[in-house]
């Protein structure tokens, strides 16, 4: 976190938005670390918490939505063409598609909290042809929960829990 915090402090919510957007699109960037760093900076008064939360939420929703579009308009063909090289047979792809048809909303909603799934969530959902009207609400809800948990959670711990603990005598 000490490596990413100076960048978030120097470039603010714009950098935060870009990092979260890129991570949600599938790039291997330290998005969650940046969110926690932004929350800590907000607790120190160096960053506006509401602005940071908006940037985090928008970056997450737009990144996953862009990934969904990429997957929807080109991902399925890539999976059928190159999938067998990675042991993704036609049967496994059909099973994955059936899983997303049945439980896709729950997968998208909770994938935000699982490291590799967070990065590939949108691309996979689009590639297996999950309906957009199922993907979007789950994406928005997952991004909102994730933003609150990791964006506001550390701020809450620093401002509320830490002072309470400091008052106790051990």
N, C-alpha and C. Protein backbone atom coordinates (compact mmCIF):
# COMPACT_ATOMS: atom_id res chain seq x y z
N UNK A 1 0.82 -1.19 0.00
CA UNK A 1 0.00 0.00 0.00
C UNK A 1 0.87 1.25 0.00
N UNK A 2 2.05 1.16 0.60
CA UNK A 2 2.91 2.34 0.67
C UNK A 2 3.41 2.75 -0.71
N UNK A 3 3.40 1.83 -1.67
CA UNK A 3 3.82 2.18 -3.03
C UNK A 3 2.73 2.93 -3.80
N UNK A 4 1.47 2.58 -3.55
CA UNK A 4 0.37 3.15 -4.33
C UNK A 4 -0.18 4.43 -3.71
N UNK A 5 -0.09 4.56 -2.38
CA UNK A 5 -0.69 5.70 -1.69
C UNK A 5 -0.14 7.05 -2.17
N UNK A 6 1.16 7.21 -2.41
CA UNK A 6 1.64 8.51 -2.90
C UNK A 6 1.04 8.90 -4.26
N UNK A 7 0.79 7.91 -5.13
CA UNK A 7 0.20 8.22 -6.43
C UNK A 7 -1.25 8.67 -6.29
N UNK A 8 -1.98 7.99 -5.42
CA UNK A 8 -3.37 8.40 -5.19
C UNK A 8 -3.40 9.78 -4.55
N UNK A 9 -2.47 10.04 -3.62
CA UNK A 9 -2.41 11.35 -2.97
C UNK A 9 -2.04 12.44 -3.98
N UNK A 10 -1.11 12.13 -4.88
CA UNK A 10 -0.65 13.14 -5.84
C UNK A 10 -1.66 13.40 -6.96
N UNK A 11 -2.30 12.36 -7.47
CA UNK A 11 -3.17 12.51 -8.63
C UNK A 11 -4.65 12.45 -8.31
N UNK A 12 -4.99 12.11 -7.08
CA UNK A 12 -6.37 12.20 -6.61
C UNK A 12 -7.34 11.21 -7.20
N UNK A 13 -8.60 11.65 -7.24
CA UNK A 13 -9.67 10.75 -7.63
C UNK A 13 -9.61 10.36 -9.10
N UNK A 14 -8.98 11.17 -9.93
CA UNK A 14 -8.82 10.81 -11.35
C UNK A 14 -7.98 9.55 -11.50
N UNK A 15 -6.88 9.50 -10.76
CA UNK A 15 -6.03 8.30 -10.78
C UNK A 15 -6.76 7.11 -10.20
N UNK A 16 -7.54 7.36 -9.18
CA UNK A 16 -8.32 6.29 -8.55
C UNK A 16 -9.32 5.71 -9.54
N UNK A 17 -10.02 6.58 -10.26
CA UNK A 17 -10.98 6.13 -11.27
C UNK A 17 -10.28 5.27 -12.33
N UNK A 18 -9.16 5.75 -12.84
CA UNK A 18 -8.43 5.03 -13.90
C UNK A 18 -7.96 3.67 -13.40
N UNK A 19 -7.40 3.62 -12.20
CA UNK A 19 -6.93 2.34 -11.65
C UNK A 19 -8.07 1.34 -11.51
N UNK A 20 -9.19 1.78 -10.96
CA UNK A 20 -10.32 0.86 -10.76
C UNK A 20 -10.93 0.46 -12.09
N UNK A 21 -11.01 1.40 -13.03
CA UNK A 21 -11.52 1.08 -14.36
C UNK A 21 -10.66 0.00 -15.01
N UNK A 22 -9.34 0.20 -15.00
CA UNK A 22 -8.43 -0.76 -15.62
C UNK A 22 -8.48 -2.11 -14.93
N UNK A 23 -8.54 -2.11 -13.60
CA UNK A 23 -8.63 -3.39 -12.89
C UNK A 23 -9.92 -4.11 -13.24
N UNK A 24 -11.03 -3.38 -13.29
CA UNK A 24 -12.32 -3.99 -13.61
C UNK A 24 -12.37 -4.47 -15.05
N UNK A 25 -11.57 -3.88 -15.89
CA UNK A 25 -11.48 -4.29 -17.29
C UNK A 25 -10.62 -5.54 -17.46
N UNK A 26 -9.82 -5.87 -16.45
CA UNK A 26 -9.01 -7.08 -16.51
C UNK A 26 -7.53 -6.85 -16.37
N UNK A 27 -7.09 -5.60 -16.28
CA UNK A 27 -5.66 -5.32 -16.17
C UNK A 27 -5.16 -5.66 -14.76
N UNK A 28 -3.96 -6.18 -14.66
CA UNK A 28 -3.41 -6.53 -13.35
C UNK A 28 -2.83 -5.31 -12.63
N UNK A 29 -3.70 -4.46 -12.14
CA UNK A 29 -3.28 -3.28 -11.38
C UNK A 29 -3.81 -3.42 -9.94
N UNK A 30 -3.18 -2.74 -8.99
CA UNK A 30 -3.58 -2.89 -7.58
C UNK A 30 -4.79 -2.03 -7.22
N UNK A 31 -5.92 -2.35 -7.79
CA UNK A 31 -7.12 -1.54 -7.58
C UNK A 31 -7.61 -1.55 -6.14
N UNK A 32 -7.73 -2.73 -5.56
CA UNK A 32 -8.24 -2.81 -4.19
C UNK A 32 -7.29 -2.10 -3.22
N UNK A 33 -6.01 -2.22 -3.44
CA UNK A 33 -5.03 -1.53 -2.62
C UNK A 33 -5.20 -0.02 -2.76
N UNK A 34 -5.45 0.44 -3.98
CA UNK A 34 -5.67 1.87 -4.20
C UNK A 34 -6.92 2.36 -3.47
N UNK A 35 -7.95 1.52 -3.44
CA UNK A 35 -9.19 1.89 -2.74
C UNK A 35 -8.93 2.04 -1.24
N UNK A 36 -8.21 1.10 -0.67
CA UNK A 36 -7.89 1.16 0.76
C UNK A 36 -6.99 2.37 1.04
N UNK A 37 -6.03 2.63 0.16
CA UNK A 37 -5.16 3.79 0.32
C UNK A 37 -5.97 5.08 0.26
N UNK A 38 -6.92 5.15 -0.66
CA UNK A 38 -7.77 6.34 -0.78
C UNK A 38 -8.59 6.54 0.49
N UNK A 39 -9.09 5.47 1.04
CA UNK A 39 -9.87 5.56 2.28
C UNK A 39 -9.00 6.07 3.43
N UNK A 40 -7.77 5.58 3.50
CA UNK A 40 -6.84 6.05 4.54
C UNK A 40 -6.50 7.52 4.33
N UNK A 41 -6.28 7.93 3.08
CA UNK A 41 -6.00 9.33 2.79
C UNK A 41 -7.20 10.22 3.14
N UNK A 42 -8.39 9.73 2.89
CA UNK A 42 -9.60 10.48 3.25
C UNK A 42 -9.70 10.62 4.77
N UNK A 43 -9.33 9.58 5.48
CA UNK A 43 -9.37 9.64 6.95
C UNK A 43 -8.38 10.66 7.49
N UNK A 44 -7.28 10.88 6.76
CA UNK A 44 -6.28 11.87 7.15
C UNK A 44 -6.61 13.26 6.64
N UNK A 45 -7.70 13.40 5.88
CA UNK A 45 -8.11 14.69 5.36
C UNK A 45 -7.41 15.10 4.08
N UNK A 46 -6.70 14.19 3.44
CA UNK A 46 -5.96 14.51 2.22
C UNK A 46 -6.76 14.25 0.94
N UNK A 47 -7.93 13.64 1.08
CA UNK A 47 -8.75 13.28 -0.07
C UNK A 47 -10.21 13.34 0.36
N UNK A 48 -11.08 13.77 -0.52
CA UNK A 48 -12.51 13.81 -0.22
C UNK A 48 -13.09 12.41 -0.31
N UNK A 49 -13.65 11.91 0.78
CA UNK A 49 -14.22 10.56 0.77
C UNK A 49 -15.38 10.44 -0.21
N UNK A 50 -16.35 11.37 -0.24
CA UNK A 50 -17.45 11.23 -1.21
C UNK A 50 -16.95 11.20 -2.65
N UNK A 51 -15.99 12.06 -2.98
CA UNK A 51 -15.45 12.07 -4.35
C UNK A 51 -14.72 10.77 -4.66
N UNK A 52 -13.98 10.26 -3.69
CA UNK A 52 -13.26 9.00 -3.89
C UNK A 52 -14.25 7.85 -4.10
N UNK A 53 -15.31 7.80 -3.30
CA UNK A 53 -16.30 6.73 -3.43
C UNK A 53 -17.00 6.78 -4.79
N UNK A 54 -17.29 7.98 -5.26
CA UNK A 54 -17.92 8.12 -6.58
C UNK A 54 -16.97 7.65 -7.67
N UNK A 55 -15.69 8.03 -7.58
CA UNK A 55 -14.70 7.60 -8.58
C UNK A 55 -14.53 6.09 -8.57
N UNK A 56 -14.49 5.50 -7.38
CA UNK A 56 -14.34 4.05 -7.25
C UNK A 56 -15.54 3.34 -7.87
N UNK A 57 -16.72 3.77 -7.50
CA UNK A 57 -17.95 3.15 -7.99
C UNK A 57 -18.05 3.27 -9.52
N UNK A 58 -17.84 4.47 -10.04
CA UNK A 58 -17.94 4.67 -11.49
C UNK A 58 -16.88 3.87 -12.24
N UNK A 59 -15.65 3.86 -11.74
CA UNK A 59 -14.60 3.07 -12.38
C UNK A 59 -14.93 1.59 -12.41
N UNK A 60 -15.50 1.09 -11.31
CA UNK A 60 -15.85 -0.33 -11.23
C UNK A 60 -16.97 -0.68 -12.20
N UNK A 61 -18.03 0.11 -12.21
CA UNK A 61 -19.18 -0.18 -13.09
C UNK A 61 -18.79 -0.04 -14.56
N UNK A 62 -18.10 1.05 -14.90
CA UNK A 62 -17.73 1.27 -16.30
C UNK A 62 -16.68 0.27 -16.78
N UNK A 63 -15.73 -0.09 -15.93
CA UNK A 63 -14.73 -1.08 -16.31
C UNK A 63 -15.34 -2.44 -16.58
N UNK A 64 -16.20 -2.89 -15.68
CA UNK A 64 -16.88 -4.18 -15.89
C UNK A 64 -17.80 -4.13 -17.10
N UNK A 65 -18.47 -3.01 -17.30
CA UNK A 65 -19.37 -2.88 -18.46
C UNK A 65 -18.60 -2.90 -19.77
N UNK A 66 -17.44 -2.26 -19.79
CA UNK A 66 -16.59 -2.30 -20.98
C UNK A 66 -16.10 -3.73 -21.22
N UNK A 67 -15.70 -4.40 -20.15
CA UNK A 67 -15.29 -5.80 -20.26
C UNK A 67 -16.41 -6.67 -20.78
N UNK A 68 -17.63 -6.42 -20.31
CA UNK A 68 -18.79 -7.16 -20.78
C UNK A 68 -18.96 -6.96 -22.29
N UNK A 69 -18.86 -5.72 -22.75
CA UNK A 69 -19.01 -5.43 -24.19
C UNK A 69 -17.93 -6.13 -25.00
N UNK A 70 -16.70 -6.11 -24.51
CA UNK A 70 -15.61 -6.80 -25.21
C UNK A 70 -15.90 -8.30 -25.28
N UNK A 71 -16.31 -8.87 -24.16
CA UNK A 71 -16.64 -10.30 -24.13
C UNK A 71 -17.83 -10.63 -25.00
N UNK A 72 -18.82 -9.78 -24.98
CA UNK A 72 -20.06 -10.04 -25.73
C UNK A 72 -19.82 -10.02 -27.24
N UNK A 73 -18.98 -9.09 -27.69
CA UNK A 73 -18.80 -8.92 -29.14
C UNK A 73 -17.56 -9.59 -29.70
N UNK A 74 -16.80 -10.30 -28.88
CA UNK A 74 -15.65 -11.00 -29.43
C UNK A 74 -15.16 -12.14 -28.57
N UNK A 75 -15.59 -12.18 -27.34
CA UNK A 75 -15.07 -13.17 -26.40
C UNK A 75 -15.51 -14.58 -26.67
N UNK A 76 -16.75 -14.77 -27.09
CA UNK A 76 -17.25 -16.13 -27.32
C UNK A 76 -16.48 -16.81 -28.45
N UNK A 77 -16.21 -16.07 -29.50
CA UNK A 77 -15.44 -16.63 -30.62
C UNK A 77 -14.02 -16.99 -30.16
N UNK A 78 -13.42 -16.14 -29.34
CA UNK A 78 -12.09 -16.45 -28.81
C UNK A 78 -12.11 -17.70 -27.92
N UNK A 79 -13.17 -17.83 -27.11
CA UNK A 79 -13.28 -19.01 -26.24
C UNK A 79 -13.44 -20.29 -27.05
N UNK A 80 -14.24 -20.24 -28.11
CA UNK A 80 -14.43 -21.45 -28.91
C UNK A 80 -13.19 -21.76 -29.75
N UNK A 81 -12.47 -20.73 -30.17
CA UNK A 81 -11.28 -20.94 -31.00
C UNK A 81 -10.08 -21.37 -30.17
N UNK A 82 -9.79 -20.63 -29.10
CA UNK A 82 -8.57 -20.87 -28.34
C UNK A 82 -8.81 -21.59 -27.01
N UNK A 83 -10.04 -21.73 -26.60
CA UNK A 83 -10.36 -22.40 -25.34
C UNK A 83 -9.80 -23.80 -25.21
N UNK A 84 -9.90 -24.62 -26.25
CA UNK A 84 -9.37 -25.99 -26.14
C UNK A 84 -7.87 -26.04 -25.79
N UNK A 85 -7.12 -25.01 -26.16
CA UNK A 85 -5.70 -24.98 -25.80
C UNK A 85 -5.50 -24.88 -24.29
N UNK A 86 -6.52 -24.33 -23.61
CA UNK A 86 -6.46 -24.16 -22.16
C UNK A 86 -7.43 -25.10 -21.44
N UNK A 87 -7.74 -26.21 -22.12
CA UNK A 87 -8.63 -27.26 -21.59
C UNK A 87 -10.06 -26.76 -21.37
N UNK A 88 -10.45 -25.73 -22.11
CA UNK A 88 -11.84 -25.28 -22.09
C UNK A 88 -12.53 -25.91 -23.30
N UNK A 89 -13.02 -27.11 -23.11
CA UNK A 89 -13.68 -27.84 -24.18
C UNK A 89 -15.06 -27.26 -24.44
N UNK A 90 -15.69 -27.70 -25.51
CA UNK A 90 -17.04 -27.24 -25.84
C UNK A 90 -18.02 -27.61 -24.72
N UNK A 91 -17.81 -28.77 -24.11
CA UNK A 91 -18.68 -29.20 -23.01
C UNK A 91 -18.52 -28.29 -21.79
N UNK A 92 -17.27 -27.95 -21.48
CA UNK A 92 -17.02 -27.06 -20.33
C UNK A 92 -17.56 -25.66 -20.60
N UNK A 93 -17.43 -25.20 -21.83
CA UNK A 93 -17.97 -23.89 -22.18
C UNK A 93 -19.49 -23.90 -22.06
N UNK A 94 -20.12 -24.96 -22.52
CA UNK A 94 -21.58 -25.07 -22.39
C UNK A 94 -21.99 -25.11 -20.93
N UNK A 95 -21.21 -25.78 -20.12
CA UNK A 95 -21.49 -25.84 -18.68
C UNK A 95 -21.34 -24.46 -18.04
N UNK A 96 -20.31 -23.73 -18.44
CA UNK A 96 -20.10 -22.37 -17.93
C UNK A 96 -21.25 -21.45 -18.35
N UNK A 97 -21.68 -21.58 -19.60
CA UNK A 97 -22.81 -20.78 -20.08
C UNK A 97 -24.08 -21.10 -19.30
N UNK A 98 -24.32 -22.38 -19.05
CA UNK A 98 -25.50 -22.78 -18.28
C UNK A 98 -25.43 -22.25 -16.85
N UNK A 99 -24.24 -22.29 -16.27
CA UNK A 99 -24.06 -21.76 -14.92
C UNK A 99 -24.38 -20.27 -14.87
N UNK A 100 -23.90 -19.52 -15.85
CA UNK A 100 -24.18 -18.08 -15.89
C UNK A 100 -25.64 -17.79 -16.19
N UNK A 101 -26.29 -18.64 -16.98
CA UNK A 101 -27.71 -18.45 -17.23
C UNK A 101 -28.52 -18.67 -15.95
N UNK A 102 -28.09 -19.64 -15.15
CA UNK A 102 -28.83 -19.98 -13.94
C UNK A 102 -28.45 -19.11 -12.74
N UNK A 103 -27.16 -18.87 -12.54
CA UNK A 103 -26.68 -18.18 -11.35
C UNK A 103 -25.82 -16.95 -11.66
N UNK A 104 -25.90 -16.45 -12.87
CA UNK A 104 -25.04 -15.35 -13.30
C UNK A 104 -25.16 -14.10 -12.45
N UNK A 105 -26.37 -13.78 -12.03
CA UNK A 105 -26.56 -12.58 -11.22
C UNK A 105 -25.77 -12.70 -9.92
N UNK A 106 -25.82 -13.86 -9.28
CA UNK A 106 -25.09 -14.07 -8.02
C UNK A 106 -23.58 -14.10 -8.25
N UNK A 107 -23.18 -14.67 -9.37
CA UNK A 107 -21.75 -14.73 -9.68
C UNK A 107 -21.20 -13.32 -9.87
N UNK A 108 -21.89 -12.52 -10.67
CA UNK A 108 -21.43 -11.15 -10.94
C UNK A 108 -21.44 -10.33 -9.65
N UNK A 109 -22.46 -10.50 -8.84
CA UNK A 109 -22.59 -9.75 -7.59
C UNK A 109 -21.45 -10.06 -6.63
N UNK A 110 -21.09 -11.32 -6.50
CA UNK A 110 -20.06 -11.71 -5.52
C UNK A 110 -18.64 -11.75 -6.10
N UNK A 111 -18.50 -11.81 -7.41
CA UNK A 111 -17.17 -11.89 -8.02
C UNK A 111 -16.31 -10.68 -7.70
N UNK A 112 -16.93 -9.57 -7.45
CA UNK A 112 -16.21 -8.34 -7.12
C UNK A 112 -15.33 -8.53 -5.88
N UNK A 113 -15.68 -9.47 -5.02
CA UNK A 113 -14.95 -9.69 -3.77
C UNK A 113 -13.91 -10.80 -3.87
N UNK A 114 -13.75 -11.39 -5.06
CA UNK A 114 -12.78 -12.47 -5.27
C UNK A 114 -11.73 -11.97 -6.25
N UNK A 115 -10.46 -12.06 -5.88
CA UNK A 115 -9.39 -11.38 -6.60
C UNK A 115 -9.39 -11.60 -8.10
N UNK A 116 -9.22 -12.76 -8.62
CA UNK A 116 -9.12 -12.93 -10.07
C UNK A 116 -10.47 -12.74 -10.76
N UNK A 117 -11.53 -13.16 -10.10
CA UNK A 117 -12.87 -12.99 -10.69
C UNK A 117 -13.23 -11.52 -10.85
N UNK A 118 -12.76 -10.68 -9.92
CA UNK A 118 -13.05 -9.25 -10.01
C UNK A 118 -12.53 -8.68 -11.33
N UNK A 119 -11.34 -9.09 -11.72
CA UNK A 119 -10.74 -8.57 -12.94
C UNK A 119 -11.40 -9.11 -14.20
N UNK A 120 -11.88 -10.34 -14.17
CA UNK A 120 -12.39 -10.98 -15.39
C UNK A 120 -13.91 -11.08 -15.44
N UNK A 121 -14.56 -10.59 -14.44
CA UNK A 121 -16.00 -10.71 -14.28
C UNK A 121 -16.79 -10.28 -15.51
N UNK A 122 -16.58 -9.06 -15.96
CA UNK A 122 -17.34 -8.54 -17.09
C UNK A 122 -17.05 -9.27 -18.39
N UNK A 123 -15.78 -9.53 -18.64
CA UNK A 123 -15.39 -10.21 -19.88
C UNK A 123 -16.01 -11.61 -19.94
N UNK A 124 -15.96 -12.33 -18.82
CA UNK A 124 -16.53 -13.68 -18.80
C UNK A 124 -18.04 -13.63 -18.98
N UNK A 125 -18.70 -12.72 -18.26
CA UNK A 125 -20.17 -12.61 -18.38
C UNK A 125 -20.58 -12.30 -19.81
N UNK A 126 -19.86 -11.42 -20.47
CA UNK A 126 -20.17 -11.11 -21.86
C UNK A 126 -19.85 -12.26 -22.80
N UNK A 127 -18.74 -12.94 -22.54
CA UNK A 127 -18.32 -14.05 -23.40
C UNK A 127 -19.29 -15.22 -23.37
N UNK A 128 -19.91 -15.46 -22.22
CA UNK A 128 -20.85 -16.58 -22.12
C UNK A 128 -22.28 -16.11 -22.38
N UNK A 129 -22.39 -14.91 -22.90
CA UNK A 129 -23.67 -14.35 -23.36
C UNK A 129 -24.71 -14.19 -22.26
N UNK A 130 -24.25 -13.75 -21.10
CA UNK A 130 -25.20 -13.43 -20.03
C UNK A 130 -26.02 -12.24 -20.50
N UNK A 131 -27.33 -12.25 -20.33
CA UNK A 131 -28.14 -11.12 -20.78
C UNK A 131 -27.74 -9.81 -20.08
N UNK A 132 -27.68 -8.74 -20.86
CA UNK A 132 -27.28 -7.42 -20.34
C UNK A 132 -28.19 -6.97 -19.21
N UNK A 133 -29.48 -7.22 -19.33
CA UNK A 133 -30.42 -6.76 -18.30
C UNK A 133 -30.29 -7.58 -17.02
N UNK A 134 -29.55 -8.67 -17.03
CA UNK A 134 -29.20 -9.39 -15.80
C UNK A 134 -27.84 -8.91 -15.29
N UNK A 135 -26.93 -8.67 -16.22
CA UNK A 135 -25.58 -8.27 -15.85
C UNK A 135 -25.54 -6.89 -15.20
N UNK A 136 -26.19 -5.92 -15.80
CA UNK A 136 -26.05 -4.54 -15.33
C UNK A 136 -26.50 -4.34 -13.89
N UNK A 137 -27.70 -4.78 -13.48
CA UNK A 137 -28.07 -4.56 -12.07
C UNK A 137 -27.14 -5.29 -11.09
N UNK A 138 -26.70 -6.50 -11.45
CA UNK A 138 -25.78 -7.23 -10.58
C UNK A 138 -24.43 -6.53 -10.51
N UNK A 139 -23.98 -6.00 -11.64
CA UNK A 139 -22.72 -5.26 -11.69
C UNK A 139 -22.80 -4.01 -10.81
N UNK A 140 -23.88 -3.26 -10.94
CA UNK A 140 -24.05 -2.03 -10.16
C UNK A 140 -24.13 -2.36 -8.67
N UNK A 141 -24.92 -3.36 -8.31
CA UNK A 141 -25.06 -3.74 -6.90
C UNK A 141 -23.73 -4.24 -6.32
N UNK A 142 -23.02 -5.08 -7.08
CA UNK A 142 -21.72 -5.58 -6.62
C UNK A 142 -20.71 -4.46 -6.45
N UNK A 143 -20.68 -3.54 -7.41
CA UNK A 143 -19.76 -2.40 -7.33
C UNK A 143 -20.09 -1.51 -6.13
N UNK A 144 -21.37 -1.31 -5.88
CA UNK A 144 -21.79 -0.49 -4.74
C UNK A 144 -21.37 -1.13 -3.41
N UNK A 145 -21.63 -2.42 -3.26
CA UNK A 145 -21.25 -3.12 -2.03
C UNK A 145 -19.73 -3.12 -1.84
N UNK A 146 -19.00 -3.37 -2.92
CA UNK A 146 -17.55 -3.40 -2.86
C UNK A 146 -16.99 -2.01 -2.53
N UNK A 147 -17.56 -0.98 -3.13
CA UNK A 147 -17.13 0.39 -2.87
C UNK A 147 -17.35 0.76 -1.41
N UNK A 148 -18.49 0.40 -0.88
CA UNK A 148 -18.78 0.71 0.53
C UNK A 148 -17.84 -0.08 1.45
N UNK A 149 -17.68 -1.38 1.16
CA UNK A 149 -16.85 -2.23 2.02
C UNK A 149 -15.39 -1.77 2.05
N UNK A 150 -14.79 -1.57 0.88
CA UNK A 150 -13.37 -1.25 0.82
C UNK A 150 -13.08 0.24 0.77
N UNK A 151 -14.04 1.03 0.32
CA UNK A 151 -13.82 2.48 0.25
C UNK A 151 -14.19 3.19 1.54
N UNK A 152 -15.31 2.80 2.13
CA UNK A 152 -15.76 3.45 3.37
C UNK A 152 -15.36 2.66 4.60
N UNK A 153 -15.16 1.36 4.46
CA UNK A 153 -14.82 0.51 5.60
C UNK A 153 -13.58 0.95 6.36
N UNK A 154 -12.43 1.09 5.69
CA UNK A 154 -11.23 1.54 6.41
C UNK A 154 -11.39 2.93 7.02
N UNK A 155 -12.09 3.81 6.33
CA UNK A 155 -12.36 5.16 6.87
C UNK A 155 -13.13 5.04 8.18
N UNK A 156 -14.15 4.19 8.20
CA UNK A 156 -14.96 3.97 9.39
C UNK A 156 -14.10 3.41 10.53
N UNK A 157 -13.25 2.45 10.21
CA UNK A 157 -12.38 1.85 11.23
C UNK A 157 -11.45 2.91 11.82
N UNK A 158 -10.87 3.75 10.97
CA UNK A 158 -9.93 4.77 11.44
C UNK A 158 -10.64 5.83 12.28
N UNK A 159 -11.83 6.25 11.86
CA UNK A 159 -12.52 7.34 12.56
C UNK A 159 -13.40 6.90 13.72
N UNK A 160 -13.91 5.70 13.71
CA UNK A 160 -14.85 5.28 14.76
C UNK A 160 -14.26 4.20 15.66
N UNK A 161 -13.77 3.13 15.07
CA UNK A 161 -13.31 2.00 15.86
C UNK A 161 -11.99 2.31 16.57
N UNK A 162 -11.05 2.89 15.86
CA UNK A 162 -9.74 3.16 16.46
C UNK A 162 -9.83 4.09 17.68
N UNK A 163 -10.60 5.18 17.64
CA UNK A 163 -10.74 6.00 18.86
C UNK A 163 -11.38 5.24 20.02
N UNK A 164 -12.32 4.36 19.72
CA UNK A 164 -12.94 3.58 20.79
C UNK A 164 -11.93 2.64 21.43
N UNK A 165 -11.12 2.01 20.61
CA UNK A 165 -10.09 1.10 21.13
C UNK A 165 -9.06 1.87 21.94
N UNK A 166 -8.74 3.08 21.49
CA UNK A 166 -7.77 3.91 22.20
C UNK A 166 -8.22 4.31 23.59
N UNK A 167 -9.52 4.33 23.84
CA UNK A 167 -10.06 4.71 25.15
C UNK A 167 -9.98 3.57 26.16
N UNK A 168 -9.88 2.36 25.70
CA UNK A 168 -9.84 1.21 26.61
C UNK A 168 -8.46 1.09 27.25
N UNK A 169 -8.47 0.68 28.46
CA UNK A 169 -7.19 0.43 29.15
C UNK A 169 -6.96 -1.07 29.16
N UNK A 170 -5.82 -1.47 28.70
CA UNK A 170 -5.52 -2.90 28.59
C UNK A 170 -4.76 -3.37 29.79
